[in-house]
Amino acid sequence: MVSLLNRSQKSIDEIYFSEIRPKLYENHATHYQYGSREGRSLAEHLDSACQFVLTISKIAQVNEEKRTILLAATAIHDLNKLDKTGKNVQQLARNREFLTEQLEKACVIHLIKMEEHYELIRRLIERHSGHNASDGLRFLPEDENIEKWSAMLIGADLFDLGIDESVRIRKVENELTVAFGRVSHIFKITISEDRGYLTSLLLGACEDVLTRYNLTPLAIFPDGILFEGKNFPEHDLTQEIAQIWQQKINRVFAGNIEQLVSATTSGIKIDNKAINQDLEETLIQVQALLEKKKASYKQDKLSQDINKHGGKAGKQAILEAEKLDLIPVSNDEEFTISEGLKAIYVSYKESGLTSQESWEKIYDYLDLSSDKRKVIDPFDILYGRCLFAVKAVSNNEQISEMLKQSFEMRKTEQSVYIQVSKEMIKSVQKMLNLPQKRTWEGKQELEAYIEANPRKRCSLGNTSTEIKELISREMPPETKVQSFSNRLPGGINAEPKRQSDSISALAYQLLAVGANFPKSGKQEPLYLHFALPQGASPELLRIWRQFIKQTAETNGEGGTVTVDETKLYRDNLMEFKANKVVGFAFPKRPDFIFSTITIPVLWGDVNNSIALLKSLRLGLEIALAFEFGFPFVLSNNLEIETNNNFFGKVEGIPSSLQPLLGSGEYKREGHLSKTEKINHKTAEKILTRLRCLGEIVFIISSPQKWNDCLYELACTAKKPLDYYFVILRWILREKDDPHFESLWNKIRQPLFTLLKSLMPNQHDLLTNYLKEAAHLAEVARLRGSSFKRTSQVEPFAEFLKAIRSRKSYLDWDVVFASLTQEYHTRLDRIREHGVGATKYEQIKEYYQVLRKIFEEIYQCRPEKILNDKKTLESAYLFFLQEARQELKNEKQNDSE
């Protein structure tokens, strides 16, 4: 699988996620487990245990050296599952050679610096399985903390045990009590629905509140978080969580500073929200707009403004100003300064000062004399003064400093506790499941739904007490209007409104503001919903956020990020690059990522099937990367159900793609036993198919036709043998003078892999017979009078022609005997020196092989084999190239 993390490592946590974890999945991702761990691969179990140990050892403040040894022991703690001889853990732990071998395979051997570390690892592994606690070795000297470390390893081993959750949590709590040397309890906070960024902000608010009460995040699940602590607060936390949640939401909209700072003819206007959110960022945005003003500088337009606004004050005022060196703007630098003065004046006005007081502030900062102030005052207060005061400004830093001062005057203190609507509090109660008593107002919700005015039924979300009427750009693309809602009174031409409950609308608007959507027109995206694996550590969340942030920064302008398709199709590599309209619209803020992340994916003007294929390919590449291993859902819906019964899910697969993609619900290979794998399409199998298609597309078509070629090849999966014909047709269409032998050498491997995946039984038998026939044809030179395509397949075409023209009264023995004789006569006629008995025997043997195809695969049914005529001829042509290459290699080896 691809590697997506490329950065230097420092801490043991980072080393684990970048080096050790990928190795665990490489070695054990397909290792199926039985019994209480059924449904999870060995790699997932070892990974879960390692992450848990790293988290609790950090909480317990274990020193880095011992954390390293504890991690090494955890990475190989199930020694009996790593060995095929059937020995128990105690025997294997005391086999130094085997222990060292497993430490090397797990990529943790370099963490062991001293001989005594091996002994500690052995003791921890034995103790986790209950052996060392009962034999004589326990009486030998050992570290006094080994009981605590063993408890950490035992707790980690129990953490993902497939038993009743309440029993499992209680077992883990018992071990943590020993590990921490204090009472330890685990509390699970879950969500009832996933609404993308809105849900992530809610979980973030929940974490902020609970950490105040000395609860520590222990592990993250797709549907919530586990916290560890002595006890859970008894009072209702809903109000506190709702207030922090509201603050986070407000910060998102206020933080969209680009939209809150705008250039107008009356100066640069700055919204107070921008200043209160991030003063420095607001200043940067103003300076960026001033640079744009500088780039738009035009001398003739400026002269008109000077004449217009200076003329209002009179010629005498202009002359008086010139005497004191207050000469109007004459170049682009001075024009930028004048626009800056205008922005400062507007900002001071917004702070509550009068017009004159605002200019007095500017005069004071510039230390203008009373004479200069009297000279400037007659000019227009907004447009004129800034044009004539530029000479008093020595540099741009003064402009920045005055802007900052005006911002400081406008900045207001943000209250810690803000007013929260009842709808938000109800949403917290509804979406967040806390380990506290709660009352469900089901009756009231049902009555509200039943009694709602039909004209106010929601186009988005559930009917609730707060319904909003919104225009289309405030709703997800393609949100439908109720069929009767366009019957507006009086025949109004305005666009009919869509109804939405406030929380659903807020969820979409957060996405619209918070994702790096392109600046072009509104497209309908697909959504990739990734979830952290079961029991992921907070450190994995941090690394995931960092990866998303770094990848989003690939586009410095803040738009979409796409993948280099050439490297993806040719080399199966994920290399990200900026794009204006196509690709991932990654989130702008890290707090939009928590237990799940929603990534809109846009593909421009392509049909839905191509968008689905390309999105699924990228989703699988990320989901199956060894560093991540994240479950995912690909959907055109913003809201999805949280479900742990699958690894990958695709909603809305069209019937044309179902033969290739299956039902749309996938598990990993390690989740299934050998017998189950035969009848299931795993995520790895689907990715292999898509990779094979990508390689073939790259070889046979031009970049401009990649999408069309990909779609046709994907649809061909309903009849896999047709791949030979479709590929040949694309080669003839795209290549003026194709070199079939060279092309076949490139196509053969991905095509065979694809066909074995789609039709494992029939493909092998047919391929073997066609290869045998092609080899006989090349050895005996059974072809027409040239090397043209039709001439090369001539003997095979004659075989199909004989089947088609066979008379009902003729036996098949007669047909094939006649075919052999006729083709022998044909070769005798076209060859310069004729052919003899040896050639006859070669032709006879050739057609006997083709007869096996007719009898064993097509059951002597002419209509069935004739339906595949073009496919069989295409496949035969390709196998001729392979046979020709094999014969060349044989001759070369013989000569050597």
PDB file of N, CA and C in Angstrom, residues 427-454:
ATOM      1  N   SER A 427     -30.427  20.247  20.853  1.00  0.00           N
ATOM      2  CA  SER A 427     -29.586  19.491  19.911  1.00  0.00           C
ATOM      3  C   SER A 427     -28.471  18.759  20.648  1.00  0.00           C
ATOM      4  N   VAL A 428     -27.895  19.403  21.673  1.00  0.00           N
ATOM      5  CA  VAL A 428     -26.869  18.729  22.481  1.00  0.00           C
ATOM      6  C   VAL A 428     -27.477  17.510  23.166  1.00  0.00           C
ATOM      7  N   GLN A 429     -28.671  17.682  23.737  1.00  0.00           N
ATOM      8  CA  GLN A 429     -29.337  16.567  24.409  1.00  0.00           C
ATOM      9  C   GLN A 429     -29.651  15.430  23.445  1.00  0.00           C
ATOM     10  N   LYS A 430     -29.982  15.805  22.220  1.00  0.00           N
ATOM     11  CA  LYS A 430     -30.403  14.819  21.227  1.00  0.00           C
ATOM     12  C   LYS A 430     -29.214  14.108  20.580  1.00  0.00           C
ATOM     13  N   MET A 431     -28.136  14.861  20.301  1.00  0.00           N
ATOM     14  CA  MET A 431     -26.997  14.315  19.558  1.00  0.00           C
ATOM     15  C   MET A 431     -25.955  13.666  20.454  1.00  0.00           C
ATOM     16  N   LEU A 432     -25.876  14.096  21.724  1.00  0.00           N
ATOM     17  CA  LEU A 432     -24.796  13.651  22.595  1.00  0.00           C
ATOM     18  C   LEU A 432     -25.360  12.765  23.700  1.00  0.00           C
ATOM     19  N   ASN A 433     -24.792  11.582  23.827  1.00  0.00           N
ATOM     20  CA  ASN A 433     -25.226  10.648  24.875  1.00  0.00           C
ATOM     21  C   ASN A 433     -24.198  10.642  26.004  1.00  0.00           C
ATOM     22  N   LEU A 434     -24.539  11.297  27.114  1.00  0.00           N
ATOM     23  CA  LEU A 434     -23.657  11.372  28.283  1.00  0.00           C
ATOM     24  C   LEU A 434     -24.059  10.301  29.291  1.00  0.00           C
ATOM     25  N   PRO A 435     -23.123   9.844  30.113  1.00  0.00           N
ATOM     26  CA  PRO A 435     -23.449   8.819  31.114  1.00  0.00           C
ATOM     27  C   PRO A 435     -24.220   9.412  32.291  1.00  0.00           C
ATOM     28  N   GLN A 436     -25.319  10.090  31.996  1.00  0.00           N
ATOM     29  CA  GLN A 436     -26.157  10.709  33.019  1.00  0.00           C
ATOM     30  C   GLN A 436     -27.616  10.404  32.695  1.00  0.00           C
ATOM     31  N   LYS A 437     -28.475  10.546  33.673  1.00  0.00           N
ATOM     32  CA  LYS A 437     -29.896  10.339  33.433  1.00  0.00           C
ATOM     33  C   LYS A 437     -30.411  11.421  32.501  1.00  0.00           C
ATOM     34  N   ARG A 438     -31.298  11.011  31.584  1.00  0.00           N
ATOM     35  CA  ARG A 438     -31.844  11.973  30.639  1.00  0.00           C
ATOM     36  C   ARG A 438     -33.284  11.597  30.339  1.00  0.00           C
ATOM     37  N   THR A 439     -34.032  12.592  29.926  1.00  0.00           N
ATOM     38  CA  THR A 439     -35.426  12.353  29.542  1.00  0.00           C
ATOM     39  C   THR A 439     -35.560  12.614  28.055  1.00  0.00           C
ATOM     40  N   TRP A 440     -36.230  11.711  27.387  1.00  0.00           N
ATOM     41  CA  TRP A 440     -36.413  11.854  25.939  1.00  0.00           C
ATOM     42  C   TRP A 440     -37.819  12.373  25.671  1.00  0.00           C
ATOM     43  N   GLU A 441     -37.884  13.489  24.987  1.00  0.00           N
ATOM     44  CA  GLU A 441     -39.181  14.102  24.700  1.00  0.00           C
ATOM     45  C   GLU A 441     -39.724  13.553  23.385  1.00  0.00           C
ATOM     46  N   GLY A 442     -39.861  12.247  23.339  1.00  0.00           N
ATOM     47  CA  GLY A 442     -40.305  11.601  22.100  1.00  0.00           C
ATOM     48  C   GLY A 442     -41.723  11.967  21.722  1.00  0.00           C
ATOM     49  N   LYS A 443     -42.599  12.057  22.716  1.00  0.00           N
ATOM     50  CA  LYS A 443     -43.995  12.365  22.429  1.00  0.00           C
ATOM     51  C   LYS A 443     -44.138  13.749  21.813  1.00  0.00           C
ATOM     52  N   GLN A 444     -43.416  14.721  22.392  1.00  0.00           N
ATOM     53  CA  GLN A 444     -43.495  16.087  21.861  1.00  0.00           C
ATOM     54  C   GLN A 444     -42.941  16.165  20.438  1.00  0.00           C
ATOM     55  N   GLU A 445     -41.843  15.436  20.178  1.00  0.00           N
ATOM     56  CA  GLU A 445     -41.263  15.447  18.832  1.00  0.00           C
ATOM     57  C   GLU A 445     -42.215  14.830  17.827  1.00  0.00           C
ATOM     58  N   LEU A 446     -42.864  13.741  18.207  1.00  0.00           N
ATOM     59  CA  LEU A 446     -43.804  13.085  17.304  1.00  0.00           C
ATOM     60  C   LEU A 446     -45.010  13.975  17.023  1.00  0.00           C
ATOM     61  N   GLU A 447     -45.522  14.626  18.065  1.00  0.00           N
ATOM     62  CA  GLU A 447     -46.656  15.527  17.885  1.00  0.00           C
ATOM     63  C   GLU A 447     -46.284  16.710  16.989  1.00  0.00           C
ATOM     64  N   ALA A 448     -45.069  17.248  17.168  1.00  0.00           N
ATOM     65  CA  ALA A 448     -44.616  18.367  16.335  1.00  0.00           C
ATOM     66  C   ALA A 448     -44.550  17.960  14.876  1.00  0.00           C
ATOM     67  N   TYR A 449     -44.122  16.724  14.638  1.00  0.00           N
ATOM     68  CA  TYR A 449     -44.026  16.240  13.249  1.00  0.00           C
ATOM     69  C   TYR A 449     -45.419  16.052  12.649  1.00  0.00           C
ATOM     70  N   ILE A 450     -46.337  15.499  13.440  1.00  0.00           N
ATOM     71  CA  ILE A 450     -47.685  15.219  12.927  1.00  0.00           C
ATOM     72  C   ILE A 450     -48.448  16.500  12.667  1.00  0.00           C
ATOM     73  N   GLU A 451     -48.319  17.466  13.588  1.00  0.00           N
ATOM     74  CA  GLU A 451     -49.129  18.681  13.508  1.00  0.00           C
ATOM     75  C   GLU A 451     -48.496  19.774  12.659  1.00  0.00           C
ATOM     76  N   ALA A 452     -47.329  19.541  12.120  1.00  0.00           N
ATOM     77  CA  ALA A 452     -46.651  20.576  11.325  1.00  0.00           C
ATOM     78  C   ALA A 452     -47.451  20.920  10.079  1.00  0.00           C
ATOM     79  N   ASN A 453     -47.444  22.190   9.720  1.00  0.00           N
ATOM     80  CA  ASN A 453     -48.071  22.646   8.489  1.00  0.00           C
ATOM     81  C   ASN A 453     -47.382  21.972   7.297  1.00  0.00           C
ATOM     82  N   PRO A 454     -48.129  21.291   6.424  1.00  0.00           N
ATOM     83  CA  PRO A 454     -47.488  20.600   5.284  1.00  0.00           C
ATOM     84  C   PRO A 454     -46.607  21.509   4.449  1.00  0.00           C
TER      85      PRO A 454
END
